[in-house]
Coordinates of C-alpha atoms and ligand atoms in Angstrom, one line a residue:
M1 CA 18.3 -25.0 -80.2
S2 CA 21.2 -24.8 -77.8
E3 CA 20.1 -23.0 -74.7
S4 CA 23.0 -23.1 -72.3
A5 CA 25.9 -22.8 -74.7
T6 CA 26.1 -19.0 -74.3
A7 CA 24.5 -18.7 -70.8
P8 CA 26.5 -17.1 -68.1
S9 CA 27.2 -19.4 -65.1
H10 CA 25.6 -18.8 -61.7
F11 CA 26.4 -19.5 -58.1
I12 CA 24.4 -22.8 -57.9
R13 CA 26.2 -24.2 -60.9
N14 CA 29.5 -23.2 -59.3
I15 CA 28.5 -24.9 -56.0
V16 CA 27.6 -28.1 -57.9
T17 CA 30.9 -28.0 -59.9
E18 CA 32.9 -27.5 -56.7
D19 CA 31.1 -30.4 -54.9
R20 CA 31.9 -32.6 -57.8
Q21 CA 35.5 -31.6 -57.8
N22 CA 35.7 -32.5 -54.1
N23 CA 34.0 -35.8 -54.9
K24 CA 31.2 -35.0 -52.5
N25 CA 28.4 -37.7 -52.8
N26 CA 30.9 -39.6 -55.0
G27 CA 30.4 -36.9 -57.6
R28 CA 26.7 -37.6 -57.9
V29 CA 24.2 -34.9 -58.7
H30 CA 20.6 -35.6 -57.8
T31 CA 18.0 -32.9 -57.6
R32 CA 14.2 -32.8 -57.4
F33 CA 11.4 -30.5 -58.3
P34 CA 9.0 -30.5 -55.3
P35 CA 5.6 -28.9 -56.1
E36 CA 2.7 -29.0 -53.7
P37 CA -0.3 -30.2 -55.7
N38 CA -2.5 -27.3 -54.6
G39 CA -2.7 -25.4 -57.8
Y40 CA -1.4 -25.2 -61.3
L41 CA 2.3 -24.4 -62.1
H42 CA 3.2 -20.9 -63.1
I43 CA 6.1 -19.3 -64.9
G44 CA 8.0 -19.0 -61.5
H45 CA 7.9 -22.8 -61.2
A46 CA 9.3 -23.0 -64.7
K47 CA 12.4 -21.3 -63.4
S48 CA 12.7 -23.9 -60.7
I49 CA 12.0 -26.8 -63.1
C50 CA 14.6 -25.6 -65.6
L51 CA 17.1 -25.2 -62.8
N52 CA 16.6 -28.6 -61.2
F53 CA 16.2 -30.7 -64.4
G54 CA 18.8 -28.5 -66.2
L55 CA 21.5 -29.0 -63.6
A56 CA 20.9 -32.8 -63.4
A57 CA 21.1 -33.1 -67.2
E58 CA 24.2 -30.9 -67.4
F59 CA 26.1 -33.0 -64.8
G60 CA 24.8 -36.4 -65.9
G61 CA 22.7 -36.7 -62.8
L62 CA 19.0 -37.3 -62.0
C63 CA 16.1 -35.1 -61.1
N64 CA 13.0 -36.4 -59.3
L65 CA 9.5 -35.1 -59.5
R66 CA 8.2 -35.1 -56.0
F67 CA 4.8 -34.0 -54.9
D68 CA 5.0 -32.4 -51.5
D69 CA 1.5 -33.5 -50.5
T70 CA 1.3 -33.1 -46.8
N71 CA -1.7 -30.8 -46.7
P72 CA -4.7 -32.9 -47.7
S73 CA -7.3 -30.1 -47.3
K74 CA -5.8 -28.1 -50.2
E75 CA -4.6 -30.8 -52.6
D76 CA -6.2 -32.6 -55.4
V77 CA -5.4 -35.1 -58.2
E78 CA -6.5 -32.5 -60.8
Y79 CA -3.4 -30.6 -59.8
V80 CA -1.1 -33.6 -59.8
E81 CA -2.1 -34.4 -63.4
S82 CA -1.8 -30.8 -64.6
I83 CA 1.7 -30.5 -63.0
K84 CA 2.9 -33.7 -64.8
S85 CA 1.7 -32.5 -68.1
D86 CA 3.2 -29.1 -67.6
V87 CA 6.6 -30.4 -66.7
R88 CA 6.5 -32.8 -69.7
W89 CA 5.4 -29.9 -72.0
L90 CA 8.4 -27.8 -70.8
G91 CA 10.6 -30.7 -72.1
F92 CA 11.6 -32.6 -69.0
D93 CA 11.4 -36.2 -68.0
W94 CA 11.6 -37.8 -64.6
D95 CA 11.4 -41.4 -66.0
D96 CA 10.1 -43.6 -63.2
R97 CA 11.1 -41.2 -60.4
E98 CA 7.6 -39.9 -59.6
F99 CA 7.5 -39.6 -55.8
Y100 CA 5.1 -38.4 -53.2
A101 CA 5.8 -37.2 -49.7
S102 CA 2.8 -39.2 -48.8
D103 CA 4.6 -42.4 -49.9
Y104 CA 6.9 -41.7 -46.9
F105 CA 4.2 -41.2 -44.2
E106 CA 5.1 -44.5 -42.6
Q107 CA 8.9 -43.7 -42.7
L108 CA 8.3 -40.2 -41.4
Y109 CA 6.2 -41.6 -38.5
R110 CA 9.1 -43.8 -37.6
F111 CA 11.5 -40.9 -37.8
A112 CA 9.2 -39.0 -35.4
V113 CA 9.2 -42.0 -33.0
E114 CA 13.0 -42.0 -33.1
L115 CA 13.0 -38.3 -32.1
L116 CA 10.6 -39.1 -29.3
E117 CA 12.9 -41.9 -28.1
S118 CA 15.9 -39.6 -28.0
A119 CA 13.8 -37.0 -26.1
D120 CA 14.1 -34.6 -29.0
A121 CA 10.3 -34.3 -29.5
Y122 CA 7.2 -34.2 -27.3
V123 CA 3.5 -34.3 -27.5
C124 CA 2.0 -30.9 -26.7
D125 CA -1.6 -30.3 -25.6
L126 CA -1.6 -26.5 -26.3
S127 CA -4.0 -25.3 -28.9
A128 CA -2.7 -23.7 -32.1
D129 CA -3.6 -20.3 -30.6
E130 CA -1.7 -21.0 -27.4
I131 CA 1.3 -22.2 -29.3
R132 CA 1.3 -18.9 -31.2
K133 CA 1.1 -17.0 -28.0
H134 CA 4.0 -18.9 -26.5
R135 CA 6.2 -18.4 -29.5
G136 CA 7.4 -14.9 -28.5
T137 CA 8.6 -12.4 -31.0
L138 CA 11.8 -11.4 -32.9
T139 CA 12.9 -9.4 -29.8
E140 CA 11.4 -11.6 -27.1
A141 CA 12.2 -15.2 -26.3
G142 CA 9.3 -17.7 -26.4
K143 CA 7.8 -19.5 -23.4
E144 CA 8.3 -23.3 -22.9
S145 CA 5.2 -25.4 -23.2
P146 CA 4.1 -27.0 -19.9
Y147 CA 4.1 -30.3 -21.7
R148 CA 7.7 -30.1 -22.8
A149 CA 9.0 -32.2 -19.9
R150 CA 6.8 -35.3 -20.6
S151 CA 8.5 -38.6 -20.2
V152 CA 9.6 -40.6 -23.2
E153 CA 7.1 -43.3 -22.3
E154 CA 4.2 -40.9 -22.0
N155 CA 5.1 -39.2 -25.3
L156 CA 5.4 -42.5 -27.2
D157 CA 2.0 -43.6 -25.8
L158 CA 0.3 -40.4 -26.7
F159 CA 1.8 -40.1 -30.2
Q160 CA 0.7 -43.7 -31.0
R161 CA -2.8 -42.8 -29.7
M162 CA -2.8 -39.6 -31.8
R163 CA -2.3 -41.9 -34.8
A164 CA -5.0 -44.3 -33.6
G165 CA -7.5 -41.5 -33.7
E166 CA -8.2 -41.2 -30.0
F167 CA -8.1 -37.4 -29.9
P168 CA -10.0 -34.7 -31.7
D169 CA -8.6 -32.6 -34.4
G170 CA -6.3 -29.8 -33.2
S171 CA -6.3 -31.1 -29.6
R172 CA -2.6 -32.1 -29.6
T173 CA 0.5 -31.8 -31.7
L174 CA 3.9 -33.4 -31.9
R175 CA 6.6 -30.8 -31.5
A176 CA 10.4 -30.8 -31.9
K177 CA 12.2 -30.0 -28.7
V178 CA 14.7 -27.4 -30.0
D179 CA 15.1 -24.1 -28.3
M180 CA 12.3 -21.7 -27.3
A181 CA 14.9 -18.9 -26.8
S182 CA 16.4 -19.2 -30.3
P183 CA 16.6 -16.0 -32.2
N184 CA 15.3 -18.0 -35.2
L185 CA 11.5 -18.4 -34.7
N186 CA 11.6 -21.6 -36.8
M187 CA 13.7 -23.2 -34.0
R188 CA 11.2 -22.5 -31.3
D189 CA 9.8 -26.0 -30.9
P190 CA 8.1 -26.2 -34.3
V191 CA 5.1 -28.5 -34.9
M192 CA 6.0 -31.7 -36.6
Y193 CA 2.6 -33.4 -36.7
R194 CA -1.0 -32.2 -36.4
I195 CA -4.3 -34.1 -35.9
L196 CA -6.5 -33.6 -38.9
R197 CA -9.3 -35.7 -40.2
A198 CA -9.2 -35.0 -43.9
T199 CA -9.3 -37.4 -46.8
H200 CA -5.9 -37.4 -48.6
H201 CA -5.9 -37.6 -52.4
R202 CA -3.6 -40.7 -52.2
T203 CA -3.7 -42.2 -48.7
G204 CA -7.5 -41.7 -48.3
D205 CA -8.5 -41.9 -44.6
K206 CA -5.6 -44.1 -43.5
W207 CA -4.1 -41.2 -41.5
C208 CA -5.6 -38.7 -39.1
I209 CA -2.2 -37.2 -38.3
Y210 CA -0.2 -35.4 -41.0
P211 CA 3.4 -34.2 -40.9
T212 CA 4.1 -30.5 -41.4
Y213 CA 5.9 -29.3 -44.5
D214 CA 8.9 -28.5 -42.2
F215 CA 9.1 -32.0 -40.9
A216 CA 8.4 -33.8 -44.2
H217 CA 10.5 -31.8 -46.7
G218 CA 14.1 -32.3 -45.6
Q219 CA 13.5 -36.0 -44.7
S220 CA 11.9 -36.7 -48.1
D221 CA 14.9 -35.2 -49.8
S222 CA 17.1 -37.4 -47.6
I223 CA 15.1 -40.6 -48.3
E224 CA 15.5 -40.0 -52.0
G225 CA 19.3 -39.4 -51.7
I226 CA 19.0 -35.9 -53.1
T227 CA 22.4 -34.2 -53.2
H228 CA 21.4 -30.6 -53.9
S229 CA 18.1 -29.5 -52.4
I230 CA 17.4 -26.2 -54.3
C231 CA 14.6 -24.0 -53.0
T232 CA 13.6 -20.3 -52.9
L233 CA 14.9 -17.8 -50.4
E234 CA 12.1 -17.9 -47.9
F235 CA 13.4 -21.3 -46.8
E236 CA 16.8 -19.9 -45.8
D237 CA 15.6 -19.4 -42.2
H238 CA 14.2 -22.9 -42.2
R239 CA 17.6 -24.5 -43.1
P240 CA 18.9 -24.6 -39.5
L241 CA 15.8 -26.6 -38.6
Y242 CA 16.2 -29.0 -41.5
D243 CA 19.8 -29.5 -40.5
W244 CA 18.8 -30.1 -36.9
F245 CA 16.3 -32.9 -37.9
L246 CA 18.8 -34.6 -40.3
D247 CA 21.6 -34.4 -37.7
K248 CA 19.4 -35.8 -34.9
L249 CA 18.2 -38.6 -37.2
K250 CA 21.8 -39.2 -38.5
I251 CA 20.5 -39.8 -42.1
H252 CA 21.8 -38.7 -45.5
H253 CA 22.2 -34.9 -45.5
P254 CA 21.4 -33.1 -48.8
R255 CA 22.9 -29.6 -49.3
Q256 CA 20.2 -27.0 -49.3
I257 CA 20.8 -24.0 -51.6
E258 CA 18.4 -21.0 -51.8
F259 CA 17.8 -18.8 -54.8
A260 CA 15.6 -15.8 -55.5
R261 CA 12.1 -16.5 -56.8
L262 CA 11.0 -15.1 -60.1
N263 CA 8.8 -12.0 -60.0
L264 CA 7.4 -10.5 -63.2
T265 CA 6.0 -7.1 -63.8
H266 CA 2.2 -6.8 -64.4
T267 CA 1.8 -10.4 -63.1
V268 CA 1.0 -12.2 -59.9
L269 CA 2.9 -15.4 -59.2
S270 CA 1.3 -16.8 -56.1
K271 CA -0.8 -19.9 -56.3
R272 CA -3.1 -18.5 -53.6
K273 CA -3.9 -15.4 -55.7
L274 CA -4.1 -17.3 -58.9
L275 CA -6.7 -19.6 -57.3
Q276 CA -8.7 -16.5 -56.3
L277 CA -8.6 -15.2 -59.8
V278 CA -10.1 -18.5 -61.0
Q279 CA -12.6 -18.8 -58.1
R280 CA -13.9 -15.3 -58.3
G281 CA -14.3 -15.5 -62.1
Y282 CA -11.8 -12.8 -63.1
V283 CA -10.5 -15.3 -65.6
A284 CA -12.1 -18.2 -67.4
G285 CA -10.0 -20.8 -65.7
W286 CA -6.4 -21.9 -64.7
D287 CA -5.7 -22.1 -68.5
D288 CA -7.0 -18.7 -69.4
P289 CA -4.5 -17.3 -71.8
R290 CA -4.0 -14.3 -69.6
M291 CA -2.9 -16.4 -66.7
P292 CA 0.8 -16.8 -65.9
T293 CA 0.2 -20.5 -65.4
L294 CA 2.1 -22.8 -67.8
A295 CA -1.4 -24.1 -68.9
G296 CA -2.4 -20.5 -69.7
I297 CA 0.9 -19.6 -71.3
R298 CA 0.8 -22.7 -73.5
R299 CA -2.7 -21.9 -74.6
R300 CA -1.6 -18.4 -75.3
G301 CA 0.9 -19.8 -77.9
Y302 CA 4.2 -19.7 -76.1
T303 CA 6.7 -22.4 -77.1
P304 CA 8.5 -24.5 -74.4
E305 CA 11.7 -23.5 -76.2
S306 CA 11.1 -19.8 -75.6
L307 CA 10.4 -20.4 -71.9
R308 CA 13.6 -22.4 -71.4
V309 CA 15.6 -19.6 -73.1
F310 CA 13.8 -17.1 -70.9
C311 CA 14.7 -19.1 -67.7
E312 CA 18.3 -19.4 -68.8
R313 CA 18.5 -15.6 -69.5
I314 CA 17.0 -14.4 -66.3
G315 CA 19.8 -16.2 -64.5
V316 CA 19.8 -17.4 -60.9
A317 CA 20.7 -15.0 -58.1
K318 CA 20.6 -14.7 -54.3
R319 CA 18.8 -11.4 -54.3
N320 CA 15.1 -10.8 -55.1
S321 CA 14.3 -8.8 -58.1
T322 CA 11.5 -8.3 -60.7
V323 CA 11.9 -9.2 -64.3
D324 CA 10.2 -7.1 -67.0
V325 CA 7.4 -9.2 -68.6
A326 CA 8.6 -7.6 -71.9
M327 CA 11.6 -9.8 -71.7
L328 CA 9.4 -12.9 -71.7
E329 CA 7.5 -11.6 -74.7
H330 CA 10.8 -10.9 -76.4
C331 CA 11.9 -14.5 -76.0
V332 CA 8.8 -15.9 -77.6
R333 CA 8.9 -13.4 -80.5
E334 CA 12.5 -14.3 -81.1
D335 CA 11.6 -18.0 -81.3
L336 CA 8.4 -17.5 -83.4
N337 CA 10.1 -15.1 -85.8
R338 CA 12.1 -18.0 -87.1
R339 CA 9.5 -20.8 -86.8
A340 CA 6.0 -19.4 -87.4
P341 CA 4.8 -19.2 -91.0
R342 CA 3.5 -15.8 -92.0
V343 CA 0.0 -15.3 -93.3
M344 CA -2.4 -12.4 -93.9
A345 CA -5.4 -11.9 -91.7
V346 CA -7.7 -9.0 -91.3
L347 CA -9.0 -8.4 -87.8
R348 CA -11.4 -5.5 -88.4
P349 CA -12.5 -5.9 -92.0
L350 CA -13.2 -3.0 -94.4
R351 CA -14.6 -4.0 -97.8
V352 CA -12.7 -2.9 -100.9
I353 CA -14.1 -3.3 -104.4
I354 CA -11.5 -3.3 -107.2
T355 CA -13.7 -1.7 -109.8
N356 CA -11.5 -2.4 -112.8
Y357 CA -11.0 -6.1 -111.9
P358 CA -13.4 -8.4 -113.7
E359 CA -16.2 -9.9 -111.8
G360 CA -15.9 -13.6 -111.2
Q361 CA -12.2 -13.6 -112.0
A362 CA -9.5 -14.7 -109.5
E363 CA -5.8 -15.3 -109.6
E364 CA -3.2 -16.9 -107.4
L365 CA -0.3 -14.8 -106.2
E366 CA 2.9 -16.2 -104.8
A367 CA 3.6 -15.4 -101.2
V368 CA 6.7 -16.2 -99.1
N369 CA 6.0 -18.3 -96.0
N370 CA 8.9 -17.0 -93.9
P371 CA 11.6 -14.7 -95.2
E372 CA 13.7 -15.8 -92.2
D373 CA 13.7 -19.4 -93.5
P374 CA 13.7 -20.0 -97.2
Q375 CA 13.2 -23.7 -96.5
M376 CA 9.6 -22.9 -95.5
G377 CA 8.8 -22.2 -99.1
T378 CA 6.0 -20.2 -100.7
R379 CA 2.2 -20.5 -101.0
K380 CA -0.5 -19.2 -103.3
V381 CA -2.8 -16.4 -102.1
P382 CA -6.0 -15.8 -104.1
F383 CA -6.8 -12.2 -105.3
S384 CA -10.1 -11.1 -106.7
R385 CA -12.5 -8.1 -107.2
V386 CA -13.7 -7.9 -103.6
L387 CA -11.2 -7.7 -100.8
Y388 CA -10.9 -6.9 -97.1
I389 CA -8.3 -4.6 -95.6
E390 CA -7.9 -3.4 -92.0
Q391 CA -10.3 -0.6 -91.0
D392 CA -7.3 1.1 -89.3
D393 CA -5.4 1.2 -92.7
F394 CA -7.8 3.8 -94.1
R395 CA -8.4 7.4 -93.0
E396 CA -10.8 9.7 -94.8
T397 CA -8.8 12.7 -93.7
P398 CA -5.3 11.3 -93.0
P399 CA -3.4 13.1 -90.2
K400 CA 0.2 14.1 -90.8
G401 CA 2.4 11.0 -90.8
F402 CA -0.3 8.7 -91.9
F403 CA 0.9 7.1 -95.1
R404 CA -1.7 4.3 -95.6
L405 CA -4.8 4.5 -97.7
A406 CA -6.9 7.7 -98.1
P407 CA -9.1 9.1 -100.8
G408 CA -7.0 9.6 -104.0
R409 CA -4.0 7.9 -102.5
E410 CA -2.1 4.8 -103.7
V411 CA -0.8 1.9 -101.6
R412 CA 0.6 -1.5 -102.4
L413 CA -1.3 -4.7 -101.4
R414 CA 1.3 -7.2 -100.1
Y415 CA 2.2 -9.8 -102.8
A416 CA -0.3 -8.1 -105.2
Y417 CA -0.8 -4.8 -106.9
I418 CA -0.8 -1.1 -106.3
I419 CA -4.3 0.2 -105.7
K420 CA -5.8 3.7 -105.6
C421 CA -8.8 4.8 -103.6
D422 CA -11.3 6.5 -105.9
E423 CA -14.4 6.6 -103.8
V424 CA -15.6 6.2 -100.2
V425 CA -19.0 4.6 -99.6
K426 CA -20.7 5.5 -96.3
D427 CA -23.7 4.2 -94.3
P428 CA -26.4 6.8 -95.0
T429 CA -27.6 6.8 -91.4
S430 CA -24.5 6.4 -89.3
G431 CA -22.0 8.0 -91.7
A432 CA -19.6 5.2 -91.1
V433 CA -17.2 4.2 -93.9
I434 CA -18.5 0.8 -95.1
E435 CA -16.7 0.3 -98.4
L436 CA -13.9 1.7 -100.6
R437 CA -14.1 1.7 -104.4
C438 CA -10.5 1.4 -105.7
S439 CA -8.8 0.7 -109.0
Y440 CA -5.7 -1.5 -109.4
D441 CA -2.8 -1.0 -111.8
P442 CA -2.2 -4.4 -113.6
E443 CA 1.3 -3.3 -114.4
T444 CA 2.4 -3.3 -110.8
K445 CA 2.1 -7.0 -109.9
S446 CA 4.6 -7.8 -107.1
G447 CA 7.8 -9.3 -108.4
S448 CA 7.2 -8.1 -111.9
V449 CA 9.8 -6.0 -113.7
Q450 CA 7.6 -3.0 -113.9
S451 CA 6.7 -2.9 -110.3
G452 CA 9.4 -0.4 -109.3
R453 CA 6.8 2.4 -108.6
K454 CA 7.2 3.8 -105.1
V455 CA 4.3 3.9 -102.7
K456 CA 4.7 4.7 -99.0
A457 CA 2.7 1.8 -97.5
T458 CA 2.1 -1.9 -98.0
L459 CA -1.1 -3.3 -96.6
H460 CA -2.2 -6.8 -95.8
W461 CA -5.5 -8.0 -97.2
V462 CA -7.6 -11.0 -98.0
S463 CA -9.9 -11.9 -100.8
A464 CA -13.5 -11.8 -99.5
A465 CA -14.8 -14.8 -101.5
H466 CA -11.9 -17.0 -100.4
A467 CA -11.2 -15.9 -96.9
V468 CA -12.1 -17.9 -93.8
E469 CA -14.0 -16.4 -90.9
A470 CA -12.4 -16.5 -87.5
E471 CA -12.5 -15.0 -84.1
A472 CA -9.4 -13.3 -82.6
R473 CA -8.7 -12.7 -78.9
L474 CA -6.3 -9.9 -78.2
Y475 CA -4.8 -9.8 -74.7
D476 CA -3.3 -7.2 -72.6
H477 CA -1.6 -7.5 -69.1
L478 CA -3.9 -8.9 -66.5
F479 CA -2.6 -6.3 -64.1
A480 CA -2.5 -2.7 -65.2
A481 CA 0.1 -1.6 -62.6
E482 CA 3.7 -2.7 -63.1
N483 CA 3.7 -4.0 -59.6
S484 CA 0.5 -6.0 -59.1
D485 CA 0.7 -5.5 -55.3
D486 CA 0.8 -1.8 -55.6
V487 CA -2.6 -0.8 -54.1
E488 CA -3.5 1.8 -51.5
E489 CA -3.5 0.8 -47.9
G490 CA -6.4 -1.5 -47.1
A491 CA -7.4 -2.0 -50.7
D492 CA -7.7 -5.4 -52.2
W493 CA -4.9 -6.6 -54.6
T494 CA -7.6 -7.3 -57.2
R495 CA -8.0 -3.5 -57.5
N496 CA -5.2 -3.6 -60.0
I497 CA -6.8 -6.1 -62.4
N498 CA -7.0 -4.6 -65.8
P499 CA -10.6 -4.5 -66.9
N500 CA -9.5 -4.4 -70.6
S501 CA -7.2 -7.4 -70.6
L502 CA -9.3 -9.2 -73.3
E503 CA -10.7 -7.9 -76.5
T504 CA -12.6 -10.3 -78.7
L505 CA -13.0 -9.7 -82.4
A506 CA -15.7 -12.0 -83.7
S507 CA -15.6 -11.4 -87.4
C508 CA -12.1 -11.5 -88.6
R509 CA -11.1 -12.9 -92.1
V510 CA -8.0 -15.0 -92.6
E511 CA -6.3 -16.5 -95.6
P512 CA -7.9 -19.7 -97.0
C513 CA -4.7 -21.7 -96.2
L514 CA -5.7 -21.5 -92.5
K515 CA -8.9 -23.4 -93.1
D516 CA -7.3 -26.6 -91.8
A517 CA -5.2 -25.1 -89.1
A518 CA -4.9 -27.5 -86.1
P519 CA -5.3 -26.6 -82.5
G520 CA -2.1 -25.0 -81.2
D521 CA -0.7 -24.1 -84.6
R522 CA 1.2 -20.8 -84.5
Y523 CA 1.4 -18.1 -87.2
Q524 CA 2.5 -14.6 -87.6
F525 CA -0.3 -12.5 -88.9
E526 CA 1.6 -10.0 -90.9
R527 CA 1.8 -6.6 -89.2
L528 CA -0.5 -7.8 -86.4
G529 CA 1.5 -10.2 -84.2
Y530 CA 1.8 -13.9 -83.4
F531 CA -1.3 -15.9 -83.1
C532 CA -2.1 -19.5 -82.3
V533 CA -5.2 -21.6 -82.8
D534 CA -7.0 -21.8 -79.4
P535 CA -7.0 -25.5 -78.5
V536 CA -10.0 -25.2 -76.3
D537 CA -12.6 -23.1 -78.1
S538 CA -11.7 -23.8 -81.7
S539 CA -13.8 -26.4 -83.5
D540 CA -14.5 -27.6 -87.1
R541 CA -17.1 -24.8 -87.3
K542 CA -15.3 -22.0 -85.6
L543 CA -11.6 -20.9 -85.8
V544 CA -10.4 -19.0 -82.7
F545 CA -7.0 -17.4 -82.6
N546 CA -5.2 -16.2 -79.5
R547 CA -2.8 -13.4 -79.9
T548 CA 0.4 -14.5 -78.2
V549 CA 2.2 -11.2 -78.6
T550 CA 2.2 -8.2 -80.9
L551 CA 5.2 -7.5 -83.1
R552 CA 6.3 -4.4 -81.2
D553 CA 9.3 -5.5 -79.2
A554 CA 9.5 -3.1 -76.3
W555 CA 12.3 -5.2 -74.8
A556 CA 14.6 -5.2 -77.9
K557 CA 14.0 -1.4 -78.3
A558 CA 15.0 -0.7 -74.7
E559 CA 18.0 -3.0 -75.0
K560 CA 19.2 -1.0 -78.0
A561 CA 18.8 2.2 -76.1
R562 CA 20.7 0.8 -73.1
K563 CA 23.6 -0.2 -75.4
R564 CA 23.7 3.2 -76.9
E565 CA 24.1 4.9 -73.5
Ligands
ATP601 P1 3.4 -20.1 -54.5 O1 4.1 -19.2 -53.6 O2 3.0 -19.6 -55.8 O3 2.2 -20.8 -53.8 P2 5.0 -22.3 -53.7 O4 6.4 -22.1 -53.5 O5 4.2 -22.5 -52.6 O6 4.5 -21.2 -54.7 P3 5.4 -25.0 -54.5 O7 4.5 -25.9 -55.2 O8 5.8 -25.3 -53.2 O9 4.8 -23.6 -54.6 O10 6.7 -24.8 -55.4 C1 7.5 -25.9 -56.0 C2 8.9 -25.4 -56.3 O11 8.8 -24.2 -57.1 C3 9.5 -24.9 -55.0 O12 10.8 -25.4 -55.0 C4 9.5 -23.4 -55.1 O13 10.6 -22.9 -54.3 C5 9.6 -23.2 -56.6 N1 8.9 -21.9 -56.9 C6 7.7 -21.5 -56.6 N2 7.5 -20.2 -57.0 C7 8.6 -19.8 -57.6 C8 9.0 -18.6 -58.3 N3 8.2 -17.6 -58.4 N4 10.3 -18.6 -58.8 C9 11.1 -19.6 -58.7 N5 10.8 -20.8 -58.1 C10 9.5 -20.9 -57.6
MG602 MG1 5.8 -24.0 -51.3

């Protein structure tokens, strides 16, 4: 599938094009995707991945995968592994360019020493609390630390001893000597190193001082020779500080470009909140199919192609906005419409006896696998005396506008015959409808010449004796409110969690051809939506299907209306 052929350009692509025309970096394009391994990747990260890897591919450049692992207390190898498999699944490859900020700890330490030698940094004995108090506000200048004037010799000695583990956690920091009166708070002598005895997932206990993100990030980009350092808007105010470090150190200076992060309706895209959803048990794990994580989305049945198309379509802008989650669903529908074979499945079975069909007899009817793609061919579907249809497709007293099955009424069974409902059998105690007794008209076989008789509805069905039992999980938005943050003053954001986001239907019946469906296989269940075989909970004994999306395309409908206006 060609994803960028028709895509509109965007300001970052224009910047890169211009830099190349000016032969900046000798025309080289080198980007990176820099996740912190403190959680699973989400759909917002997909936007950044597609952008960074996409631009590199487009301009014949390279894109690194770099783990920004400067905060040992929150990071873990589990996250490193999940991030790698998610990036690969999305369709991108970093070859041997898998880097870690922690690989640069020694180099970063030397950079810090350089800044100490040029009197651009100092060891500060203020506590974190005192530093905060000294910082000032947006309208008020900060106060200089009493330790700011330390001599170069004393600073070098103290910093080396910080590294050697002579001082307790939090007792000292290394700070950049920039400007406590700067209108930009990030420039008010930011912390570069802190003392922290925590075991790092890669460097173990080698270090007891760790660089801050602000000190590590820009220098890591520089070390890797990154040409375009693409990040989200909240780093715009950090750029002057990154520039300051690079200029003081006189090292390769990547160009930082900020873009708006992706926000989605009915969704949270913050690793901190996603972690809480997992820890507090609102979902079954990081890969719960309701989660906006790539692991969850993948398990839900989304294709990587549909995500790449989505990321291309939402575009790249400088201003924050929120994308309708219906657009994401539209993208996967569009993709699966062409690719997923169609089958019949009954989610809430209602027994139908075809009274004039001989007992013990069965026949095979021909069904089209996907009308969008004749290449996908046809298959045989067994028909017999006892069938299941959807409970919803029958009403004893049909309301106006209900054209499906009702007493005395005829409908067509897809790929089969016209049937008529002659009798309704009810449970004597509850009064619930438990069975329909119908007759079929043998002259109305689908595709036969005589089948021209008009009925108002066509229903899906399965043959009871041939069908396979399965479980189906139907999902709704994890957050009921369009804006997941929209809660009353003081209320917790979890207030908006939709208590009905998962419906499990344990006794569905699906066509026999699904017996050997493999984990991850995707299908359209006719009239019901797109489903995929759950790769975690399905086994030889139990088939579990996740509904990826329904067939109702709210986005396409709204688009049509917008065009008509
Ligand atoms: P979160 O706010 O969810 O914790 P983060 O920005 O801290 O995300 P990182 O691991 O630092 O997570 O992100 C890696 C890269 O992905 C960064 O370049 C970041 O800017 C980008 N990114 C994160 N969230 C989004 C988003 N919603 N839309 C676009 N890019 C994002
Ligand atoms: Mg971040």
